C-alpha positions as YAML, in Angstrom:
chain: A
units: angstrom
residues:
- id: 1
  name: MET
  ca: [-120.25, 16.24, -74.40]
- id: 2
  name: ASN
  ca: [-121.92, 15.63, -77.79]
- id: 3
  name: PHE
  ca: [-125.62, 16.48, -77.58]
- id: 4
  name: GLU
  ca: [-128.19, 15.34, -79.74]
- id: 5
  name: VAL
  ca: [-131.82, 16.56, -80.29]
- id: 6
  name: VAL
  ca: [-134.32, 13.88, -79.68]
- id: 7
  name: HIS
  ca: [-137.70, 15.45, -79.44]
- id: 8
  name: VAL
  ca: [-139.09, 18.65, -80.63]
- id: 9
  name: SER
  ca: [-142.60, 19.74, -79.98]
- id: 10
  name: ARG
  ca: [-144.28, 23.07, -80.08]
- id: 11
  name: GLY
  ca: [-143.32, 23.87, -76.40]
- id: 12
  name: ASP
  ca: [-140.01, 22.19, -75.87]
- id: 13
  name: ILE
  ca: [-137.02, 20.44, -76.95]
- id: 14
  name: ARG
  ca: [-135.14, 17.46, -75.47]
- id: 15
  name: LEU
  ca: [-131.55, 16.63, -75.78]
- id: 16
  name: LYS
  ca: [-129.32, 13.76, -74.89]
- id: 17
  name: SER
  ca: [-125.78, 13.10, -74.29]
- id: 18
  name: GLU
  ca: [-124.96, 9.72, -73.55]
- id: 19
  name: ASP
  ca: [-127.11, 8.73, -70.73]
- id: 20
  name: LYS
  ca: [-128.09, 12.38, -69.60]
- id: 21
  name: LEU
  ca: [-131.23, 14.20, -70.61]
- id: 22
  name: VAL
  ca: [-131.98, 17.97, -71.15]
- id: 23
  name: HIS
  ca: [-135.15, 19.71, -71.59]
- id: 24
  name: VAL
  ca: [-135.40, 23.36, -72.65]
- id: 25
  name: LEU
  ca: [-138.79, 24.95, -73.10]
- id: 26
  name: GLY
  ca: [-139.72, 27.33, -76.20]
- id: 27
  name: GLU
  ca: [-142.25, 27.89, -78.56]
- id: 28
  name: ALA
  ca: [-142.47, 26.88, -82.34]
- id: 29
  name: LEU
  ca: [-143.59, 30.02, -84.66]
- id: 30
  name: ILE
  ca: [-145.34, 30.12, -88.19]
- id: 31
  name: ALA
  ca: [-142.72, 31.75, -89.98]
- id: 32
  name: SER
  ca: [-144.35, 33.79, -92.83]
- id: 33
  name: THR
  ca: [-140.87, 34.09, -94.84]
- id: 34
  name: PRO
  ca: [-137.97, 31.88, -94.82]
- id: 35
  name: THR
  ca: [-135.56, 34.55, -93.05]
- id: 36
  name: GLU
  ca: [-138.04, 34.59, -89.91]
- id: 37
  name: PRO
  ca: [-137.56, 32.07, -87.02]
- id: 38
  name: SER
  ca: [-139.61, 29.17, -86.84]
- id: 39
  name: TYR
  ca: [-138.79, 28.46, -83.04]
- id: 40
  name: VAL
  ca: [-137.99, 30.30, -80.13]
- id: 41
  name: ILE
  ca: [-135.64, 28.77, -77.25]
- id: 42
  name: TYR
  ca: [-136.19, 30.16, -73.50]
- id: 43
  name: LEU
  ca: [-132.68, 30.43, -72.37]
- id: 44
  name: ASN
  ca: [-133.99, 31.16, -68.71]
- id: 45
  name: THR
  ca: [-135.33, 27.57, -68.58]
- id: 46
  name: LEU
  ca: [-131.96, 25.90, -69.58]
- id: 47
  name: ASN
  ca: [-130.75, 25.48, -66.13]
- id: 48
  name: THR
  ca: [-130.56, 21.66, -64.90]
- id: 49
  name: TRP
  ca: [-130.43, 18.23, -66.35]
- id: 50
  name: GLU
  ca: [-133.47, 16.29, -66.64]
- id: 51
  name: MET
  ca: [-131.62, 13.33, -65.95]
- id: 52
  name: PRO
  ca: [-129.77, 13.38, -63.48]
- id: 53
  name: PRO
  ca: [-132.25, 15.34, -61.75]
- id: 54
  name: ASP
  ca: [-131.67, 18.51, -60.27]
- id: 55
  name: VAL
  ca: [-127.96, 18.70, -61.08]
- id: 56
  name: ALA
  ca: [-127.00, 22.18, -62.58]
- id: 57
  name: LEU
  ca: [-125.69, 22.61, -66.00]
- id: 58
  name: THR
  ca: [-122.34, 24.24, -66.62]
- id: 59
  name: GLU
  ca: [-121.97, 27.15, -68.72]
- id: 60
  name: ALA
  ca: [-119.77, 25.00, -71.19]
- id: 61
  name: GLU
  ca: [-122.89, 22.68, -71.48]
- id: 62
  name: LYS
  ca: [-125.42, 25.28, -71.80]
- id: 63
  name: GLN
  ca: [-123.28, 26.46, -74.67]
- id: 64
  name: GLU
  ca: [-122.92, 23.10, -76.21]
- id: 65
  name: VAL
  ca: [-126.79, 22.70, -75.77]
- id: 66
  name: ILE
  ca: [-127.29, 25.75, -77.56]
- id: 67
  name: GLY
  ca: [-124.88, 24.80, -80.61]
- id: 68
  name: ALA
  ca: [-126.96, 21.46, -81.05]
- id: 69
  name: ILE
  ca: [-130.05, 23.22, -81.10]
- id: 70
  name: ARG
  ca: [-128.92, 25.84, -83.62]
- id: 71
  name: LYS
  ca: [-127.37, 23.03, -85.76]
- id: 72
  name: HIS
  ca: [-130.53, 20.90, -85.60]
- id: 73
  name: PHE
  ca: [-132.77, 23.61, -87.07]
- id: 74
  name: HIS
  ca: [-129.73, 24.79, -89.52]
- id: 75
  name: ASP
  ca: [-129.66, 21.40, -91.02]
- id: 76
  name: ARG
  ca: [-133.51, 21.53, -91.59]
- id: 77
  name: GLY
  ca: [-133.23, 24.82, -92.97]
- id: 78
  name: SER
  ca: [-135.15, 26.64, -90.44]
- id: 79
  name: ILE
  ca: [-133.94, 29.39, -88.18]
- id: 80
  name: VAL
  ca: [-134.16, 29.18, -84.20]
- id: 81
  name: GLU
  ca: [-134.03, 32.36, -82.24]
- id: 82
  name: PHE
  ca: [-132.70, 32.41, -78.52]
- id: 83
  name: GLU
  ca: [-134.11, 34.93, -75.94]
...
């Protein structure tokens, strides 16, 4: 699958892959230095697809979502942390 970050807010991130959507909770942070994270992702909220509803993500899909989020922030010169 190829995930693309389509929306980042101060409390969540949405990604899509073809006609599927994923929603993961997180929190925007105010980094005081360039080496501090500017966003934290709560991995315990990465469980199911938003669309189709209530379908569990596989472990491989979760890792792809994490990779897409990491790339999104890296491409913008920001650091993301996963908890």
